[in-house]
Every structure is written in C-alpha cells, then in structure tokens.
Coordinates of C-alpha atoms in Angstrom, one line a residue:
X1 CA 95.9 107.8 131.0
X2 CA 92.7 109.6 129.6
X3 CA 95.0 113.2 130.4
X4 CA 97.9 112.0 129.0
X5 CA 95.7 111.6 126.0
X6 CA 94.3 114.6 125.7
X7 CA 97.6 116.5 125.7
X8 CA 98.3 115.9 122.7
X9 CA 97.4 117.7 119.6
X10 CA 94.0 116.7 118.3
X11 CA 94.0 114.9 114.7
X12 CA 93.2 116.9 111.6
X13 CA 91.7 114.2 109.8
X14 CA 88.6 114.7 108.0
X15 CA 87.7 111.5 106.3
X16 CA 88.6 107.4 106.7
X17 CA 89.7 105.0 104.2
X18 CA 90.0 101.7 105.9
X19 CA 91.7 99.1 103.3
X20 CA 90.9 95.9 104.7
X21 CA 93.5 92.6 104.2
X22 CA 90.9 89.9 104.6
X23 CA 92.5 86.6 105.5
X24 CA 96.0 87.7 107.4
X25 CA 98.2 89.5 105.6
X26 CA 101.5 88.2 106.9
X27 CA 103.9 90.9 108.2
X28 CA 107.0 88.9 107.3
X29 CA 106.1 89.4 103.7
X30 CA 105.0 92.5 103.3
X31 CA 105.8 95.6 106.3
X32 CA 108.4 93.6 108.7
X33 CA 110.5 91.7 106.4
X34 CA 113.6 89.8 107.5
X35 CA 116.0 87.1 106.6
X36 CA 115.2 85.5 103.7
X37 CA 113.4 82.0 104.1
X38 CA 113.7 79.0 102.3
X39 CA 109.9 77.0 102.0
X40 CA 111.2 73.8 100.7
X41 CA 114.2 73.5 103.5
X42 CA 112.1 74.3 105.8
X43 CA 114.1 77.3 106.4
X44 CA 111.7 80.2 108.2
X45 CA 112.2 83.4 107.2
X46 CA 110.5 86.1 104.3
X47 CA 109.3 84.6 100.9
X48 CA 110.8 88.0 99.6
X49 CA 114.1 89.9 99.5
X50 CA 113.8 93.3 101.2
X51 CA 113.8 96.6 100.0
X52 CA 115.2 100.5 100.4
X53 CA 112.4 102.7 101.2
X54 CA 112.0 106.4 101.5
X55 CA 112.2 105.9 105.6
X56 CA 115.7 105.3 106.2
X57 CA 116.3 102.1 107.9
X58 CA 112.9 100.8 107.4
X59 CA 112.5 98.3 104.6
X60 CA 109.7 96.3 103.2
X61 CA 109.3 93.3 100.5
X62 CA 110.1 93.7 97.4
X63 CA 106.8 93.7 96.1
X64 CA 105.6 97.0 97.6
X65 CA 108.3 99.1 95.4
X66 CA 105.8 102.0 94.9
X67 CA 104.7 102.1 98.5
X68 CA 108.6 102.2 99.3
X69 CA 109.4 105.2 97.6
X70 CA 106.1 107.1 98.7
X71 CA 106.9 105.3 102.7
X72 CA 108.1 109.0 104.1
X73 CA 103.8 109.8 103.6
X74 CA 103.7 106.3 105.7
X75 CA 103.5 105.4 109.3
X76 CA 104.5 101.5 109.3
X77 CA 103.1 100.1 113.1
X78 CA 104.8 96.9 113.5
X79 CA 103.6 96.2 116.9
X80 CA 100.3 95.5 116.4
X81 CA 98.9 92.3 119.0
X82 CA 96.0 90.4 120.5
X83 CA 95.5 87.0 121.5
X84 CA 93.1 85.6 119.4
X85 CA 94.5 83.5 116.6
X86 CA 92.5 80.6 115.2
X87 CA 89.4 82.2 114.4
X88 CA 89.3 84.0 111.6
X89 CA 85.6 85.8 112.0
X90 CA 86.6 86.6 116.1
X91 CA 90.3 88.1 115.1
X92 CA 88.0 90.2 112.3
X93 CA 85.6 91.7 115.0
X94 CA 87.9 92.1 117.5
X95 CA 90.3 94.5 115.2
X96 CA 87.2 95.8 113.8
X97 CA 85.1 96.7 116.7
X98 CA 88.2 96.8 119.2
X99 CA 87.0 94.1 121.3
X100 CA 86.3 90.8 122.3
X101 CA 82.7 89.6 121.3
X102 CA 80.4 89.8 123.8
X103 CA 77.4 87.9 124.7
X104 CA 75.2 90.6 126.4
X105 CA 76.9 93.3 123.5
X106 CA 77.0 94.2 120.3
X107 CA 79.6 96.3 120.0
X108 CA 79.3 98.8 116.8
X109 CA 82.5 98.7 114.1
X110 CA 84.9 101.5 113.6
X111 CA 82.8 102.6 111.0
X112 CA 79.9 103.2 112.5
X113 CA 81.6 105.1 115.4
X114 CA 83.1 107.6 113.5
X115 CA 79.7 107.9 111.5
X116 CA 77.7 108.1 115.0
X117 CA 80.7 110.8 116.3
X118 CA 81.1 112.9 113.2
X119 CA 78.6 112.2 110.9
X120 CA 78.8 113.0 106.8
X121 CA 81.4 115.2 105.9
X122 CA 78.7 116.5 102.6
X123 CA 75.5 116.4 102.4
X124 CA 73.2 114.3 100.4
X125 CA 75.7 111.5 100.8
X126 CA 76.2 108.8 103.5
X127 CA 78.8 109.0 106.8
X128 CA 79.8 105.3 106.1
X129 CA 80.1 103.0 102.6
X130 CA 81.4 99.3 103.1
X131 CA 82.9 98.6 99.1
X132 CA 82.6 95.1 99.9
X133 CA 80.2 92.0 101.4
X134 CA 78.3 92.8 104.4
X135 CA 78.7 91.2 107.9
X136 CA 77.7 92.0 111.3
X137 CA 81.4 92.4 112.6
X138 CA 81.1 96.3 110.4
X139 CA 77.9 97.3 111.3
X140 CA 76.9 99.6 114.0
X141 CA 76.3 97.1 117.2
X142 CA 74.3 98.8 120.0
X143 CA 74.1 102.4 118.6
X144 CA 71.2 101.7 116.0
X145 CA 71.1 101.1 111.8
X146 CA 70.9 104.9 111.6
X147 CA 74.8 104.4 111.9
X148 CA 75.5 101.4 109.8
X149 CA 76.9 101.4 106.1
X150 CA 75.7 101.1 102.7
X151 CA 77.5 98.4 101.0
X152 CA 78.5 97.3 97.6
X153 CA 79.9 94.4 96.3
X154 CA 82.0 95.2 93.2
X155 CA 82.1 98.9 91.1
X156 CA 80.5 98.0 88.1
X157 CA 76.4 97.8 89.7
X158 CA 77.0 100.4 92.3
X159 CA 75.0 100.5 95.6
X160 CA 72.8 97.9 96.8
X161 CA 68.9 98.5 96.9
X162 CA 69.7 102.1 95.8
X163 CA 69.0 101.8 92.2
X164 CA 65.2 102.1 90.9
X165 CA 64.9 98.3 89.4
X166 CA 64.9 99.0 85.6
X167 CA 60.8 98.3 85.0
X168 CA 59.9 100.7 87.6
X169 CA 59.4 104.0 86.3
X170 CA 59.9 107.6 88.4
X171 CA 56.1 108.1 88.7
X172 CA 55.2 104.7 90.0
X173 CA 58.5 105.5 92.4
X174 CA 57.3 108.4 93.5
X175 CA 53.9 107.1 94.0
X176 CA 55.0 104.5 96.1
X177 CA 57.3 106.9 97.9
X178 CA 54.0 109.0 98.9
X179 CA 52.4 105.6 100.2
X180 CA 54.9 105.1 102.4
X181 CA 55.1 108.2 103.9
X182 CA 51.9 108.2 104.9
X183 CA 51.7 104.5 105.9
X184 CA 55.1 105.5 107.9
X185 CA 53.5 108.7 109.9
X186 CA 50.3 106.7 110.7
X187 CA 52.5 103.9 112.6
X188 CA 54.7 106.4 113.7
X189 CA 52.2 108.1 115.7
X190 CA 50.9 105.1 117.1
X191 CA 54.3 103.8 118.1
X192 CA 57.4 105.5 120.0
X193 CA 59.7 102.7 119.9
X194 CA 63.2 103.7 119.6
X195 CA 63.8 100.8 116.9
X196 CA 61.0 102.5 114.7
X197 CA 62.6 105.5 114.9
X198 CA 66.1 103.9 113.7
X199 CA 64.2 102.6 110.6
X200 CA 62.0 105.0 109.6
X201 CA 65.6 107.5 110.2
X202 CA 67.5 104.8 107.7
X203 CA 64.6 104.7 105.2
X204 CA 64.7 108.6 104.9
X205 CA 68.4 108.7 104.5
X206 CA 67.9 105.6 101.7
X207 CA 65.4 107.7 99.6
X208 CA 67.7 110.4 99.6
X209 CA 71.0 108.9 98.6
X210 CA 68.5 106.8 96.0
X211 CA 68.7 110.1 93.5
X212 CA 71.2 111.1 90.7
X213 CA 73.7 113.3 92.5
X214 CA 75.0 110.3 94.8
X215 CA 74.6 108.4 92.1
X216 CA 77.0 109.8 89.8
X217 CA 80.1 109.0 92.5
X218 CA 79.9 105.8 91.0
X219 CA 80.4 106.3 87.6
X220 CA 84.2 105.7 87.5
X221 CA 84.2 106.0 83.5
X222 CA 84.5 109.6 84.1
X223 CA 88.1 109.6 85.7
X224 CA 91.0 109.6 83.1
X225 CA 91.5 106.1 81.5
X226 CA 95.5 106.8 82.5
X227 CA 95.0 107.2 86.2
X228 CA 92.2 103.9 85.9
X229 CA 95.1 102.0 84.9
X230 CA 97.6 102.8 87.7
X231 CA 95.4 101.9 90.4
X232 CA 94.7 98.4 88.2
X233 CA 92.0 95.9 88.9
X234 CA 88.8 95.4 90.9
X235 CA 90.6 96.3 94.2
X236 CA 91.9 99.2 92.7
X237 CA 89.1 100.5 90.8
X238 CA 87.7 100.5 94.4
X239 CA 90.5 102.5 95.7
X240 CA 89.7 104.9 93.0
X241 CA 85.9 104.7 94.2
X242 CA 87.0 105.7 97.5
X243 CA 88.6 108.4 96.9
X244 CA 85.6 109.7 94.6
X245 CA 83.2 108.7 97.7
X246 CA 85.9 111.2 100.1
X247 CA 85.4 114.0 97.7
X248 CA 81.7 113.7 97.9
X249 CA 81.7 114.1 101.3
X250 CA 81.2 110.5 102.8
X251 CA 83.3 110.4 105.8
X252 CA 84.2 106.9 106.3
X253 CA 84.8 104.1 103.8
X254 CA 86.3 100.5 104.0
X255 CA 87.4 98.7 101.0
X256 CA 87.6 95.2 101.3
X257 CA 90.5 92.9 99.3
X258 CA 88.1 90.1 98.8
X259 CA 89.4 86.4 99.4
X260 CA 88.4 85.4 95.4
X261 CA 90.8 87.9 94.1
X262 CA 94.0 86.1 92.3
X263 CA 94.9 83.1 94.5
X264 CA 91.7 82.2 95.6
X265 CA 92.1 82.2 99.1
X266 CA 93.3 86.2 99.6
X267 CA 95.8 86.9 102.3
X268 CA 94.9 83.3 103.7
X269 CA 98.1 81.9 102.6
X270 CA 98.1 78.6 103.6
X271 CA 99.7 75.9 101.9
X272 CA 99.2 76.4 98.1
X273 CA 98.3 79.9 98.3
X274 CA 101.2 81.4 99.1
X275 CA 102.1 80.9 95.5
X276 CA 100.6 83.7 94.2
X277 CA 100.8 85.5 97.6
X278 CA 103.4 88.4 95.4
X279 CA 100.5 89.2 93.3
X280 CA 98.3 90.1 96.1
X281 CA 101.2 92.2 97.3
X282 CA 101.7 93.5 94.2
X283 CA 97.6 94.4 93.6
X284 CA 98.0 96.0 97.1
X285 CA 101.3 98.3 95.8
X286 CA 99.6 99.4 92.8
X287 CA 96.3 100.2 94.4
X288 CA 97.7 101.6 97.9
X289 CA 100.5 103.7 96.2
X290 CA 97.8 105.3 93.9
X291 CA 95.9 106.1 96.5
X292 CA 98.2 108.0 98.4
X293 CA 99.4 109.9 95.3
X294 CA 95.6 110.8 93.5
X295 CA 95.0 112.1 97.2
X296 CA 97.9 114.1 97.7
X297 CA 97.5 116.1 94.0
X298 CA 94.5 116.5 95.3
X299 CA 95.1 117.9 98.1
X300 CA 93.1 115.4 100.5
X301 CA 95.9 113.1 101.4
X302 CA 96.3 115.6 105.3
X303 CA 92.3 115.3 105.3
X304 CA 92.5 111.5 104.7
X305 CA 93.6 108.9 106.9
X306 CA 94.4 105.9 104.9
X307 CA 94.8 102.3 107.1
X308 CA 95.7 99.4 106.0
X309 CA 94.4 96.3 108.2
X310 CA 93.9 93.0 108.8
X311 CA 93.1 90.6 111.5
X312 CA 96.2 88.9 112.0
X313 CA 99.7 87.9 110.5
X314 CA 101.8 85.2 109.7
X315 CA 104.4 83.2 111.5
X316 CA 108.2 82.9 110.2
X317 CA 107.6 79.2 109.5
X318 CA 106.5 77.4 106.6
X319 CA 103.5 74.9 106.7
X320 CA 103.9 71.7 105.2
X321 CA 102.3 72.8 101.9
X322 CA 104.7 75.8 102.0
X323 CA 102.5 78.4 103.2
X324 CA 102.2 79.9 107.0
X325 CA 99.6 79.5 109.8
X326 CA 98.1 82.5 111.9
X327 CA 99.8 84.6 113.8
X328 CA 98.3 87.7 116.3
X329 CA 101.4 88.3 118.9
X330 CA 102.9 90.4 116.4
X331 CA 102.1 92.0 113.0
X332 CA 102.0 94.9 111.1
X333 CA 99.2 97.5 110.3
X334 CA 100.0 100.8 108.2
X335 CA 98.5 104.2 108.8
X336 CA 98.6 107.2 105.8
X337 CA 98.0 110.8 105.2
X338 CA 95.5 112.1 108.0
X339 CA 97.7 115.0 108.7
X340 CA 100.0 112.7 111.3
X341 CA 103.2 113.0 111.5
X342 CA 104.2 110.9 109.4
X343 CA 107.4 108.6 108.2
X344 CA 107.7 107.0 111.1
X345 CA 108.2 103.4 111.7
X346 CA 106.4 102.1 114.7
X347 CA 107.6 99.2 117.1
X348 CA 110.4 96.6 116.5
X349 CA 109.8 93.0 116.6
X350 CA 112.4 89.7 116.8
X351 CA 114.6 88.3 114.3
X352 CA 111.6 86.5 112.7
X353 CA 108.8 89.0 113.1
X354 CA 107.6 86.7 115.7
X355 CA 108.0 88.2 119.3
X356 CA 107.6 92.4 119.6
X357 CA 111.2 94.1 121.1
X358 CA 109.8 97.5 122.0
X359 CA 106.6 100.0 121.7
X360 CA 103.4 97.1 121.8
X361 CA 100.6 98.7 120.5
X362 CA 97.4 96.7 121.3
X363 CA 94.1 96.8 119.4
X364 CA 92.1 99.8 121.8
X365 CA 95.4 101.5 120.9
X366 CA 95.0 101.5 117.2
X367 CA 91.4 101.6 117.4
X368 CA 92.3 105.5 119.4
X369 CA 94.5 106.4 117.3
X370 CA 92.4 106.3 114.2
X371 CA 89.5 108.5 116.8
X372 CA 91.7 111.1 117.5
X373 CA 93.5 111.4 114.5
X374 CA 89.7 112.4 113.6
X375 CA 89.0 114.3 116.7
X376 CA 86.9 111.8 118.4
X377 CA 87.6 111.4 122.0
X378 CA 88.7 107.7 122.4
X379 CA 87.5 107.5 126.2
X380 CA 84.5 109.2 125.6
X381 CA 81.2 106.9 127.2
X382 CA 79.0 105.9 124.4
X383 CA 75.5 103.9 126.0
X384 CA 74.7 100.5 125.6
X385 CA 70.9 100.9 126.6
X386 CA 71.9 102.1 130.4
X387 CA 75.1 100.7 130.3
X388 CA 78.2 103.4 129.6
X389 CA 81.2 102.0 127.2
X390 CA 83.6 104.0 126.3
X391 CA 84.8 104.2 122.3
X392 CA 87.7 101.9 122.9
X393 CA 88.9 99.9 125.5
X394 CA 91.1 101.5 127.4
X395 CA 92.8 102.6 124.4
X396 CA 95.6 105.3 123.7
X397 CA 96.5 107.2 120.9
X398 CA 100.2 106.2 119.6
X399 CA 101.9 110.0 120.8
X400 CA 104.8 109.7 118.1
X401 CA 102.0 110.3 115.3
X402 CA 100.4 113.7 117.2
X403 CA 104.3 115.2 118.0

C-alpha cells in the first residue's frame, strides 16, 4: 500500500485552507442531492431541487449556484465514512485528527501536522491560524505547542493575546520583553525539560508575530469594498482573511462556520433549524465560490488546496420537527485548487445518499490525501514519546486526484 502510494505524482500544493461545517452539513442538501423530499409527508429525500453544474453529470442543490458553475476547479468526494455518529465533539476529532480518540494519545490535528511537516511558507508569520474558537480536537496532540495555532474568534479584533493592551506603551513592552528574556535564560539553564523548551519556542514565535507587519494581514479595510461584498458576511470576511493570511505566507488555516451564524444552530439541522438551512448553504456559495475565484486571479488557487469539511452528514429522512438526525456511513467532503486534478466527482452513493455504491473513501484516506497533495508522506512515523505513529492511519491518497 505505502508503494502504491508513492507512485503517484507528489502534490503541488503549497498552502491549506480548511473550511470547516460545524454541526453536519448534510450531503443530501448540498454535494449529493437526490429526489426531492417532502418534510411534512414524511416523504425522505432533498429539501432542494438539483442543479447543472460545470461537471457534467454531477449536480448539487440549488443553493450552491456559484459553486456549480466554478464545480470543473472542484473535486466533489461523496464517499466520505466512519462509524461514529452521535457524538458530535468525537466525529469532530476523529475527521480532524484522523482517528479515534485515544486514552494513552493525543493525537495532533491536521493543522498542526502540516505545520510540524512543512512549517511557514513566509517568514515572520505563523505555519497554522485557527479563524475561529479554540478546542483541543485542532491543536497539536503529542508533537508539542511549538506546532499548535493561533486563533481568532471573529475579523474585526484580530489575533488573540497578540495585540499590546491599549494602556501599555512600546517602552514599558519592550521593558518587559527584556525581563523575560532574562528571567527565561536563567530557568532555561537550570532546566532541560523538553516542555520548557516548547514554551519558551512558542513565546519567541508570539513576540515575533506580536509586531506591525503580521499585523497588517488583518486589516481587511484595505481590500476593495466590491470584492468585501462578494464574499458577504462574517464567514466570508474570513474567507477573505484567509486568503490574505495564504499570501503572507502562513501555510495552513481553518475557518470555522460557527454554530451562531443565521439559524442558530449551524449545520445542526435538527428539527426547527432546517428552516433556514438554505441560508447557511447560500453563506457557504457566496463565500466558497469567492474563494476559489480571488485565488485563481491571483494566481494561488494550484498553490492552495481548499477543503470543505465536516464531521458528519445527514440522513434522507425527516425528524419529527422536520429536520434530520446524524449520519457518518456516507457523506460528502469537497476538495479545491491545490494543483489536483481536478473536476472530478468522487464515489457514488444510493438512491437516498444513504448507503455508498462504489469508491469508499474512509477518514486516513482523506486525511492522505490532503498530506500528499502537500508533499507530506502520509505513512511517514511521527513519535509519540517512544512510541512511532505514522501521519494517518493506514491512509491512502485518493489516485484519481494525482493522474
């Protein structure tokens, strides 16, 4: 298996954006729509009519019109599995750290792998930047904080703990920053533990992405008021971040779709929230479609894998409040850009979206394709103290995105 892998061509990708679907995005109503359902007969099916898109034969709901006409820069994997369903924050680790949780183990995110394999594309800037609220399931697990994120929670304040607070002035900062140096190379003489050497690595790399020129990704009031408005709202004006934070060098990001945008309850669509589900789908359009196109005039979009996750889908039928339940046995995860081949539509699952036809691709499998699109070995042995583990688990590259 780990030959197989390595015949084929290694990935061109250069940077990460991870959009993450917080909640469950339901395939059925979004990437792997089918017949049309009916909530209040009880009839199971799509909330949505379907849609044309630039991959011929491959449609999507109606709501994702921009993303359809853009779909040829699109790989749509349709395939996607695991087993775990009911629990929300175990479905999240296991598609973001691409396996089970562990009791011995902390296994680092995707994130933090790619930061700990390929490091900062720039310099001065970060490897990894989490727009969104901080949790244990995207940090970097057994390989140190050295390879963790800095986080923010919405564009408008920028980083958090970055910023001087407002009545600290530069000469009381730099006299503190002189204090700790020196109260950090006493201790660090006197001690040689490796956690004290994973701080004192993260506090340098905070002082130095604490001044002006990573400060100025942030200002989004410099981009063209025109291209503000097509990527729309919060989750959008993070999009647009991202991309900013690509061109600066950082080499992965994640942008969460928090659960208190719109509906209240995000891609968590149970019972009342599926009313507004179309305007989540809609936010995503905008934002995703935008993405793809700011990229691609930019020429970044081959340099940039874009993908679009989420810890689980949705079943065909409707809950007795009209929504849907959970659903992991099939569901759909996108991948963009990143110099794959791309326009290809991966896996085919049951009348209902509900049972996967052909081409299963599990969660080690996504979790190496996204390595090797960016040249990271996926089997390669990473150490847990003494203990080898390899990046993924077991994981292969989809082949149909490195013909």
């Amino acid at each position: 298996a780990k030959a197989a892998a390595l015949k084929l061509a290694k990935g061109r990708a250069e940077h990460c954006v991870f959009l993450w679907l917080g909640g469950g995005a339901g395939q059925i109503d979004t990437w792997d729509p089918k017949v049309q359902g009916d909530p209040k007969a009880k009839k199971s099916g799509s909330m949505y009519r379907s849609i044309d898109t630039a991959i011929a034969g491959t449609q999507v709901c109606e709501y994702l019109p921009r993303c359809a006409t853009l779909l040829d820069r699109f790989n749509v994997i349709r395939s996607v599995h695991h087993e775990v369903i009911d629990e929300h924050a175990a479905a999240t680790n296991r598609v973001h750290t691409g396996r089970p949780t562990a009791g011995t183990v902390v296994y680092p995110s995707i994130g933090s792998i790619v930061a700990h394999e390929r490091g900062a594309v720039g310099e001065g800037v970060p490897a990894y930047v989490l727009i969104g609220y901080p949790n244990v399931t995207r940090g970097p697990g057994f390989l140190g904080a050295k390879y963790g994120y800095i986080y923010l929670t919405d564009t408008q304040s920028g980083p958090v703990g970055l910023s001087r607070p407002a009545d600290i002035s530069a000469e009381r900062q730099a006299r503190r920053e002189k204090l700790l140096a020196e109260v950090r190379e006493q201790y660090g003489a006197a001690k040689t533990d490796e956690t004290i050497k994973n701080y004192d690595a993260t506090i340098s790399e905070m002082l130095k992405l604490a001044g002006p020129q990573f400060g100025r990704v942030f200002q989004l009031d410099g981009e063209p008021s025109t291209l503000r408005n097509r990527y729309g709202g919060e989750f959008g004006q993070r999009c647009l971040l991202a991309r900013r934070l690509v061109e600066s060098g950082v080499r992965f990001v994640e942008v969460s779709h928090n659960l208190n945008f719109l509906n209240g309850t995000g891609w968590d669509v149970h019972n009342q929230g599926m009313l507004k589900q179309h305007e989540l789908i809609t936010e995503l359009d905008h934002a995703l479609a935008t993405l793809v196109e700011d990229l691609e005039e930019k020429k970044l979009l081959d340099k940039t894998l874009i993908v679009v996750a989420t810890e689980f889908g949705r079943p065909a039928a409707f809950d007795g409040g009209g929504g849907r339940g959970h659903h992991s046995k099939s569901y759909s995860m996108v991948f963009a850009g990143g110099g794959l081949k791309n326009g290809l539509t991966i896996g085919t699952t049951d009348e209902l979206a509900m049972k996967i036809v052909d081409r299963p691709v599990s969660i080690p499998d996504f979790h190496a394709t996204i390595c090797w699109s960016l040249g990271i070995d996926p089997h390669k042995e990473l150490y847990a103290g003494d203990r080898p583990v390899p990046i993924t688990d077991g994981g292969q590259p989809i082949a149909e995105l490195f013909a």
